């Protein structure tokens, strides 16, 4: 329910020319370079997109704005190959003068969510207190309830609620902008991800802990069909395309 973006980021959809959105929104993306694919977290041939940490990124256009503060959830599987600096997972931050927009990212191993109206006077930024292990497949997520506050926002690591610190909690008003939403980088100024990303999703609601845990237990659960064959999750359960449509309803 509330699914507005679902990018498998594997080689089974789009064949490298288009990053398909499996939600009903049709938010397909254009890779900056010819994507390179590796093994996904389920080890069953699902694939994952490798980002080179410099020029790679997937442009999605001016979509998924947060006009008046709205509930939203970002999530994906990721395997970072570096443990320093900041690297965007999905990003819509603009450049000067206001740096408005949002970013879900990893910074020196810490998971971060930033909602920004005008930096540095009006923005919300939280960071996980626990680090994500470099080189290890990890399911990460961020959810905010629409209040634009740190208390109304949560981070999740491998399906579990992660404690976080608050760097700023002064956000007020819309964070909409005309910048391009990007996977694995930032269009306005580069913050490239280095490593692999798989099954990135955006929901127009704040998912609950039980939902996060269910998604974590079935890596790639939205890949109901892959190359006209049923997709099997770690639990061995076959999925059908109709279930994906229910997610978006």
PDB file of C-alpha atoms in Angstrom:
ATOM      1  CA  UNK A   1       0.000   0.000   0.000  1.00  0.00           C
ATOM      2  CA  UNK A   2       1.297   3.447  -0.962  1.00  0.00           C
ATOM      3  CA  UNK A   3       4.146   2.205  -3.175  1.00  0.00           C
ATOM      4  CA  UNK A   4       5.169   4.997  -5.584  1.00  0.00           C
ATOM      5  CA  UNK A   5       8.581   3.782  -6.728  1.00  0.00           C
ATOM      6  CA  UNK A   6      10.143   0.326  -6.985  1.00  0.00           C
ATOM      7  CA  UNK A   7      13.411  -0.118  -8.839  1.00  0.00           C
ATOM      8  CA  UNK A   8      14.813  -3.675  -8.751  1.00  0.00           C
ATOM      9  CA  UNK A   9      18.196  -2.457 -10.065  1.00  0.00           C
ATOM     10  CA  UNK A  10      19.014  -5.841 -11.520  1.00  0.00           C
ATOM     11  CA  UNK A  11      19.747  -6.959 -15.068  1.00  0.00           C
ATOM     12  CA  UNK A  12      16.365  -8.624 -15.540  1.00  0.00           C
ATOM     13  CA  UNK A  13      14.458  -5.422 -16.332  1.00  0.00           C
ATOM     14  CA  UNK A  14      15.466  -2.831 -18.907  1.00  0.00           C
ATOM     15  CA  UNK A  15      18.581  -4.615 -20.160  1.00  0.00           C
ATOM     16  CA  UNK A  16      20.860  -1.745 -19.158  1.00  0.00           C
ATOM     17  CA  UNK A  17      19.132   0.954 -21.227  1.00  0.00           C
ATOM     18  CA  UNK A  18      16.354   1.780 -18.784  1.00  0.00           C
ATOM     19  CA  UNK A  19      15.982   1.322 -15.039  1.00  0.00           C
ATOM     20  CA  UNK A  20      12.424   0.092 -14.751  1.00  0.00           C
ATOM     21  CA  UNK A  21      10.047   1.181 -12.027  1.00  0.00           C
ATOM     22  CA  UNK A  22       7.877  -1.798 -11.040  1.00  0.00           C
ATOM     23  CA  UNK A  23       5.336   0.307  -9.176  1.00  0.00           C
ATOM     24  CA  UNK A  24       2.318   1.663 -11.020  1.00  0.00           C
ATOM     25  CA  UNK A  25       3.904   5.139 -11.173  1.00  0.00           C
ATOM     26  CA  UNK A  26       6.045   4.585 -14.273  1.00  0.00           C
ATOM     27  CA  UNK A  27       9.037   6.451 -12.823  1.00  0.00           C
ATOM     28  CA  UNK A  28      11.630   4.777 -15.032  1.00  0.00           C
ATOM     29  CA  UNK A  29      15.235   5.975 -14.801  1.00  0.00           C
ATOM     30  CA  UNK A  30      18.134   6.619 -17.163  1.00  0.00           C
ATOM     31  CA  UNK A  31      21.604   5.373 -16.065  1.00  0.00           C
ATOM     32  CA  UNK A  32      24.443   7.881 -16.429  1.00  0.00           C
ATOM     33  CA  UNK A  33      26.708   5.109 -17.726  1.00  0.00           C
ATOM     34  CA  UNK A  34      26.103   1.569 -18.936  1.00  0.00           C
ATOM     35  CA  UNK A  35      25.267  -0.181 -15.652  1.00  0.00           C
ATOM     36  CA  UNK A  36      27.353  -3.044 -14.363  1.00  0.00           C
ATOM     37  CA  UNK A  37      25.545  -5.816 -12.501  1.00  0.00           C
ATOM     38  CA  UNK A  38      26.651  -8.058  -9.658  1.00  0.00           C
ATOM     39  CA  UNK A  39      25.042 -10.596  -7.357  1.00  0.00           C
ATOM     40  CA  UNK A  40      22.123  -9.493  -5.184  1.00  0.00           C
ATOM     41  CA  UNK A  41      21.667 -10.243  -1.479  1.00  0.00           C
ATOM     42  CA  UNK A  42      19.599 -13.392  -2.003  1.00  0.00           C
ATOM     43  CA  UNK A  43      22.309 -15.193  -4.050  1.00  0.00           C
ATOM     44  CA  UNK A  44      19.634 -16.528  -6.399  1.00  0.00           C
ATOM     45  CA  UNK A  45      20.664 -14.634  -9.504  1.00  0.00           C
ATOM     46  CA  UNK A  46      18.574 -11.565  -8.779  1.00  0.00           C
ATOM     47  CA  UNK A  47      21.402  -9.209  -9.662  1.00  0.00           C
ATOM     48  CA  UNK A  48      22.190  -5.734  -8.307  1.00  0.00           C
ATOM     49  CA  UNK A  49      23.523  -2.524  -9.823  1.00  0.00           C
ATOM     50  CA  UNK A  50      27.161  -1.692  -9.111  1.00  0.00           C
ATOM     51  CA  UNK A  51      27.993   2.013  -8.688  1.00  0.00           C
ATOM     52  CA  UNK A  52      31.586   3.112  -9.270  1.00  0.00           C
ATOM     53  CA  UNK A  53      31.771   5.875  -6.656  1.00  0.00           C
ATOM     54  CA  UNK A  54      32.422   8.613  -9.209  1.00  0.00           C
ATOM     55  CA  UNK A  55      30.303   9.087 -12.333  1.00  0.00           C
ATOM     56  CA  UNK A  56      27.561   6.483 -11.939  1.00  0.00           C
ATOM     57  CA  UNK A  57      23.988   7.381 -11.039  1.00  0.00           C
ATOM     58  CA  UNK A  58      20.411   6.855 -12.260  1.00  0.00           C
ATOM     59  CA  UNK A  59      18.373   9.954 -13.115  1.00  0.00           C
ATOM     60  CA  UNK A  60      14.632   9.722 -12.442  1.00  0.00           C
ATOM     61  CA  UNK A  61      13.540  13.267 -13.319  1.00  0.00           C
ATOM     62  CA  UNK A  62      11.695  15.848 -11.227  1.00  0.00           C
ATOM     63  CA  UNK A  63       9.449  13.397  -9.361  1.00  0.00           C
ATOM     64  CA  UNK A  64       8.369  12.504  -5.822  1.00  0.00           C
ATOM     65  CA  UNK A  65       8.421  16.005  -4.383  1.00  0.00           C
ATOM     66  CA  UNK A  66       7.371  16.617  -0.784  1.00  0.00           C
ATOM     67  CA  UNK A  67       5.313  19.780  -1.155  1.00  0.00           C
ATOM     68  CA  UNK A  68       3.739  20.140   2.241  1.00  0.00           C
ATOM     69  CA  UNK A  69       5.417  17.759   4.639  1.00  0.00           C
ATOM     70  CA  UNK A  70       4.120  14.267   3.875  1.00  0.00           C
ATOM     71  CA  UNK A  71       4.834  10.806   5.261  1.00  0.00           C
ATOM     72  CA  UNK A  72       7.359   8.884   3.161  1.00  0.00           C
ATOM     73  CA  UNK A  73       9.555   5.780   3.401  1.00  0.00           C
ATOM     74  CA  UNK A  74      12.794   5.029   1.563  1.00  0.00           C
ATOM     75  CA  UNK A  75      14.392   1.586   1.596  1.00  0.00           C
ATOM     76  CA  UNK A  76      16.870  -0.598  -0.266  1.00  0.00           C
ATOM     77  CA  UNK A  77      19.433  -3.339   0.021  1.00  0.00           C
ATOM     78  CA  UNK A  78      22.967  -1.974  -0.158  1.00  0.00           C
ATOM     79  CA  UNK A  79      26.532  -3.233  -0.046  1.00  0.00           C
ATOM     80  CA  UNK A  80      28.986  -0.369   0.315  1.00  0.00           C
ATOM     81  CA  UNK A  81      32.621  -0.969  -0.580  1.00  0.00           C
ATOM     82  CA  UNK A  82      33.906   2.075   1.326  1.00  0.00           C
ATOM     83  CA  UNK A  83      33.475   3.156   4.937  1.00  0.00           C
ATOM     84  CA  UNK A  84      34.309   6.851   4.700  1.00  0.00           C
ATOM     85  CA  UNK A  85      32.670  10.031   3.414  1.00  0.00           C
ATOM     86  CA  UNK A  86      29.043  10.553   2.346  1.00  0.00           C
ATOM     87  CA  UNK A  87      27.343   8.485  -0.365  1.00  0.00           C
ATOM     88  CA  UNK A  88      23.785   8.984  -1.639  1.00  0.00           C
ATOM     89  CA  UNK A  89      21.330   6.101  -1.932  1.00  0.00           C
ATOM     90  CA  UNK A  90      18.413   8.219  -3.229  1.00  0.00           C
ATOM     91  CA  UNK A  91      18.734  11.974  -3.376  1.00  0.00           C
ATOM     92  CA  UNK A  92      16.793  15.093  -4.414  1.00  0.00           C
ATOM     93  CA  UNK A  93      18.788  17.832  -2.725  1.00  0.00           C
ATOM     94  CA  UNK A  94      19.226  21.028  -4.726  1.00  0.00           C
ATOM     95  CA  UNK A  95      22.291  23.239  -4.721  1.00  0.00           C
ATOM     96  CA  UNK A  96      22.500  26.876  -3.576  1.00  0.00           C
ATOM     97  CA  UNK A  97      20.969  29.066  -2.391  1.00  0.00           C
ATOM     98  CA  UNK A  98      18.704  26.938  -0.163  1.00  0.00           C
ATOM     99  CA  UNK A  99      19.913  23.335  -0.614  1.00  0.00           C
ATOM    100  CA  UNK A 100      16.247  22.300  -0.382  1.00  0.00           C
ATOM    101  CA  UNK A 101      15.003  18.751  -0.899  1.00  0.00           C
ATOM    102  CA  UNK A 102      15.820  15.414   0.718  1.00  0.00           C
ATOM    103  CA  UNK A 103      18.536  12.787   0.875  1.00  0.00           C
ATOM    104  CA  UNK A 104      18.730   9.213   2.160  1.00  0.00           C
ATOM    105  CA  UNK A 105      22.406   8.320   2.403  1.00  0.00           C
ATOM    106  CA  UNK A 106      25.295   6.593   4.144  1.00  0.00           C
ATOM    107  CA  UNK A 107      28.028   8.710   5.758  1.00  0.00           C
ATOM    108  CA  UNK A 108      31.166   7.097   7.175  1.00  0.00           C
ATOM    109  CA  UNK A 109      29.123   3.976   7.834  1.00  0.00           C
ATOM    110  CA  UNK A 110      26.199   5.807   9.464  1.00  0.00           C
ATOM    111  CA  UNK A 111      22.736   5.846   7.907  1.00  0.00           C
ATOM    112  CA  UNK A 112      21.299   9.332   7.410  1.00  0.00           C
ATOM    113  CA  UNK A 113      18.054  11.076   6.466  1.00  0.00           C
ATOM    114  CA  UNK A 114      17.981  14.793   5.645  1.00  0.00           C
ATOM    115  CA  UNK A 115      14.864  16.862   4.908  1.00  0.00           C
ATOM    116  CA  UNK A 116      15.875  20.404   4.036  1.00  0.00           C
ATOM    117  CA  UNK A 117      13.997  23.619   3.328  1.00  0.00           C
ATOM    118  CA  UNK A 118      16.723  26.214   3.816  1.00  0.00           C
ATOM    119  CA  UNK A 119      20.178  25.291   5.054  1.00  0.00           C
ATOM    120  CA  UNK A 120      21.217  25.917   7.784  1.00  0.00           C
ATOM    121  CA  UNK A 121      18.119  27.548   9.282  1.00  0.00           C
ATOM    122  CA  UNK A 122      15.356  25.054   8.425  1.00  0.00           C
ATOM    123  CA  UNK A 123      16.197  21.370   8.116  1.00  0.00           C
ATOM    124  CA  UNK A 124      15.908  17.998   9.840  1.00  0.00           C
ATOM    125  CA  UNK A 125      18.848  15.595   9.940  1.00  0.00           C
ATOM    126  CA  UNK A 126      19.155  12.296  11.800  1.00  0.00           C
ATOM    127  CA  UNK A 127      22.014   9.776  11.770  1.00  0.00           C
ATOM    128  CA  UNK A 128      22.074   6.208  13.053  1.00  0.00           C
ATOM    129  CA  UNK A 129      24.279   5.609  16.065  1.00  0.00           C
ATOM    130  CA  UNK A 130      25.219   2.130  14.793  1.00  0.00           C
ATOM    131  CA  UNK A 131      27.348   1.693  11.693  1.00  0.00           C
ATOM    132  CA  UNK A 132      26.491  -0.324   8.609  1.00  0.00           C
ATOM    133  CA  UNK A 133      29.237  -2.857   7.924  1.00  0.00           C
ATOM    134  CA  UNK A 134      31.182  -2.157   4.744  1.00  0.00           C
ATOM    135  CA  UNK A 135      31.227  -5.021   2.230  1.00  0.00           C
ATOM    136  CA  UNK A 136      28.157  -6.694   3.735  1.00  0.00           C
ATOM    137  CA  UNK A 137      24.657  -6.773   2.245  1.00  0.00           C
ATOM    138  CA  UNK A 138      22.399  -4.741   4.534  1.00  0.00           C
ATOM    139  CA  UNK A 139      18.762  -3.719   4.290  1.00  0.00           C
ATOM    140  CA  UNK A 140      18.389  -0.049   5.217  1.00  0.00           C
ATOM    141  CA  UNK A 141      15.327   2.185   5.473  1.00  0.00           C
ATOM    142  CA  UNK A 142      14.165   5.594   6.627  1.00  0.00           C
ATOM    143  CA  UNK A 143      10.578   6.576   7.412  1.00  0.00           C
ATOM    144  CA  UNK A 144       9.110   9.924   8.413  1.00  0.00           C
ATOM    145  CA  UNK A 145       5.516  10.536   9.531  1.00  0.00           C
ATOM    146  CA  UNK A 146       4.926  13.888   7.825  1.00  0.00           C
ATOM    147  CA  UNK A 147       5.601  16.105  10.830  1.00  0.00           C
ATOM    148  CA  UNK A 148       9.093  16.917   9.562  1.00  0.00           C
ATOM    149  CA  UNK A 149      10.540  16.275  13.014  1.00  0.00           C
ATOM    150  CA  UNK A 150      13.320  14.035  14.265  1.00  0.00           C
ATOM    151  CA  UNK A 151      10.904  12.424  16.735  1.00  0.00           C
ATOM    152  CA  UNK A 152       8.591  11.552  13.834  1.00  0.00           C
ATOM    153  CA  UNK A 153      11.393   9.985  11.791  1.00  0.00           C
ATOM    154  CA  UNK A 154      13.026   6.575  12.119  1.00  0.00           C
ATOM    155  CA  UNK A 155      15.917   4.625  10.640  1.00  0.00           C
ATOM    156  CA  UNK A 156      15.966   0.842  10.210  1.00  0.00           C
ATOM    157  CA  UNK A 157      18.833  -1.586   9.707  1.00  0.00           C
ATOM    158  CA  UNK A 158      18.060  -5.166   8.675  1.00  0.00           C
ATOM    159  CA  UNK A 159      14.411  -4.736   9.593  1.00  0.00           C
ATOM    160  CA  UNK A 160      15.097  -3.458  13.095  1.00  0.00           C
ATOM    161  CA  UNK A 161      14.556   0.042  14.431  1.00  0.00           C
ATOM    162  CA  UNK A 162      17.958   1.733  14.746  1.00  0.00           C
ATOM    163  CA  UNK A 163      18.681   4.325  17.393  1.00  0.00           C
ATOM    164  CA  UNK A 164      19.659   7.699  15.970  1.00  0.00           C
ATOM    165  CA  UNK A 165      21.176  11.018  16.914  1.00  0.00           C
ATOM    166  CA  UNK A 166      19.661  14.351  15.861  1.00  0.00           C
ATOM    167  CA  UNK A 167      21.938  16.841  14.133  1.00  0.00           C
ATOM    168  CA  UNK A 168      19.166  19.361  13.417  1.00  0.00           C
ATOM    169  CA  UNK A 169      15.422  19.558  14.097  1.00  0.00           C
ATOM    170  CA  UNK A 170      14.369  22.973  12.789  1.00  0.00           C
ATOM    171  CA  UNK A 171      12.450  22.054   9.617  1.00  0.00           C
ATOM    172  CA  UNK A 172       9.300  24.000   8.770  1.00  0.00           C
ATOM    173  CA  UNK A 173       7.369  24.082   5.475  1.00  0.00           C
ATOM    174  CA  UNK A 174       7.640  22.489   2.065  1.00  0.00           C
ATOM    175  CA  UNK A 175      10.907  20.997   0.799  1.00  0.00           C
ATOM    176  CA  UNK A 176       9.763  20.684  -2.840  1.00  0.00           C
ATOM    177  CA  UNK A 177      12.188  21.663  -5.589  1.00  0.00           C
ATOM    178  CA  UNK A 178      12.766  21.199  -9.321  1.00  0.00           C
ATOM    179  CA  UNK A 179      15.891  19.046  -8.972  1.00  0.00           C
ATOM    180  CA  UNK A 180      16.228  15.596 -10.487  1.00  0.00           C
ATOM    181  CA  UNK A 181      15.734  12.641  -8.166  1.00  0.00           C
ATOM    182  CA  UNK A 182      18.763  10.370  -8.444  1.00  0.00           C
ATOM    183  CA  UNK A 183      19.697   6.866  -7.315  1.00  0.00           C
ATOM    184  CA  UNK A 184      23.308   6.352  -6.255  1.00  0.00           C
ATOM    185  CA  UNK A 185      24.356   9.979  -6.653  1.00  0.00           C
ATOM    186  CA  UNK A 186      23.202  13.608  -6.453  1.00  0.00           C
ATOM    187  CA  UNK A 187      22.539  15.668  -9.575  1.00  0.00           C
ATOM    188  CA  UNK A 188      23.134  19.144  -8.103  1.00  0.00           C
ATOM    189  CA  UNK A 189      26.630  18.255  -6.876  1.00  0.00           C
ATOM    190  CA  UNK A 190      28.108  14.733  -6.815  1.00  0.00           C
ATOM    191  CA  UNK A 191      27.805  12.537  -3.734  1.00  0.00           C
ATOM    192  CA  UNK A 192      28.376   9.188  -5.495  1.00  0.00           C
ATOM    193  CA  UNK A 193      27.675   5.817  -3.936  1.00  0.00           C
ATOM    194  CA  UNK A 194      30.341   3.145  -4.261  1.00  0.00           C
ATOM    195  CA  UNK A 195      29.090  -0.419  -4.099  1.00  0.00           C
ATOM    196  CA  UNK A 196      25.864  -2.247  -4.971  1.00  0.00           C
ATOM    197  CA  UNK A 197      22.195  -1.301  -4.554  1.00  0.00           C
ATOM    198  CA  UNK A 198      19.237  -3.639  -5.002  1.00  0.00           C
ATOM    199  CA  UNK A 199      15.434  -3.335  -4.706  1.00  0.00           C
ATOM    200  CA  UNK A 200      15.099   0.365  -3.892  1.00  0.00           C
ATOM    201  CA  UNK A 201      11.557   1.453  -2.990  1.00  0.00           C
ATOM    202  CA  UNK A 202       9.666   4.595  -2.002  1.00  0.00           C
ATOM    203  CA  UNK A 203       6.308   4.560  -0.198  1.00  0.00           C
ATOM    204  CA  UNK A 204       4.024   7.572   0.379  1.00  0.00           C
ATOM    205  CA  UNK A 205       3.515   6.531   3.989  1.00  0.00           C
ATOM    206  CA  UNK A 206       5.625   5.683   7.019  1.00  0.00           C
ATOM    207  CA  UNK A 207       5.965   1.902   7.158  1.00  0.00           C
ATOM    208  CA  UNK A 208       5.710   0.151  10.511  1.00  0.00           C
ATOM    209  CA  UNK A 209       8.363  -1.995  12.183  1.00  0.00           C
ATOM    210  CA  UNK A 210       6.468  -5.199  11.403  1.00  0.00           C
ATOM    211  CA  UNK A 211       6.364  -4.271   7.716  1.00  0.00           C
ATOM    212  CA  UNK A 212      10.088  -3.519   7.682  1.00  0.00           C
ATOM    213  CA  UNK A 213      10.834  -6.897   9.220  1.00  0.00           C
ATOM    214  CA  UNK A 214       8.670  -8.728   6.688  1.00  0.00           C
ATOM    215  CA  UNK A 215      10.411  -6.992   3.770  1.00  0.00           C
ATOM    216  CA  UNK A 216      13.844  -7.721   5.239  1.00  0.00           C
ATOM    217  CA  UNK A 217      13.028 -11.425   5.534  1.00  0.00           C
ATOM    218  CA  UNK A 218      12.248 -11.639   1.793  1.00  0.00           C
ATOM    219  CA  UNK A 219      14.996  -9.902  -0.211  1.00  0.00           C
ATOM    220  CA  UNK A 220      13.684  -8.725  -3.565  1.00  0.00           C
ATOM    221  CA  UNK A 221      10.095  -9.523  -2.699  1.00  0.00           C
ATOM    222  CA  UNK A 222       8.785  -7.084  -5.312  1.00  0.00           C
ATOM    223  CA  UNK A 223      10.468  -9.013  -8.101  1.00  0.00           C
ATOM    224  CA  UNK A 224       7.404 -11.164  -8.651  1.00  0.00           C
ATOM    225  CA  UNK A 225       8.507 -12.205 -12.095  1.00  0.00           C
ATOM    226  CA  UNK A 226      11.991 -12.260 -13.530  1.00  0.00           C
ATOM    227  CA  UNK A 227      12.396 -12.990 -17.221  1.00  0.00           C
ATOM    228  CA  UNK A 228       8.930 -14.590 -17.256  1.00  0.00           C
ATOM    229  CA  UNK A 229       9.854 -16.968 -14.455  1.00  0.00           C
ATOM    230  CA  UNK A 230       8.518 -16.931 -10.880  1.00  0.00           C
ATOM    231  CA  UNK A 231      10.853 -15.213  -8.443  1.00  0.00           C
ATOM    232  CA  UNK A 232      11.631 -17.190  -5.281  1.00  0.00           C
ATOM    233  CA  UNK A 233      12.618 -15.439  -2.069  1.00  0.00           C
ATOM    234  CA  UNK A 234      14.934 -16.761   0.646  1.00  0.00           C
ATOM    235  CA  UNK A 235      11.949 -18.449   2.257  1.00  0.00           C
ATOM    236  CA  UNK A 236      11.341 -20.379  -0.971  1.00  0.00           C
ATOM    237  CA  UNK A 237       7.955 -18.763  -1.447  1.00  0.00           C
ATOM    238  CA  UNK A 238       7.011 -18.038  -5.093  1.00  0.00           C
ATOM    239  CA  UNK A 239       5.574 -14.602  -5.780  1.00  0.00           C
ATOM    240  CA  UNK A 240       3.166 -13.526  -8.496  1.00  0.00           C
ATOM    241  CA  UNK A 241       2.850 -10.174 -10.264  1.00  0.00           C
ATOM    242  CA  UNK A 242      -0.591  -9.550  -8.767  1.00  0.00           C
ATOM    243  CA  UNK A 243       0.963  -9.209  -5.303  1.00  0.00           C
ATOM    244  CA  UNK A 244       3.134  -6.354  -6.560  1.00  0.00           C
ATOM    245  CA  UNK A 245       0.048  -4.499  -7.754  1.00  0.00           C
ATOM    246  CA  UNK A 246      -1.481  -4.883  -4.301  1.00  0.00           C
ATOM    247  CA  UNK A 247       1.605  -3.190  -2.831  1.00  0.00           C
ATOM    248  CA  UNK A 248       0.923  -0.125  -4.991  1.00  0.00           C
ATOM    249  CA  UNK A 249      -2.803   0.075  -4.312  1.00  0.00           C
TER     250      UNK A 249
END
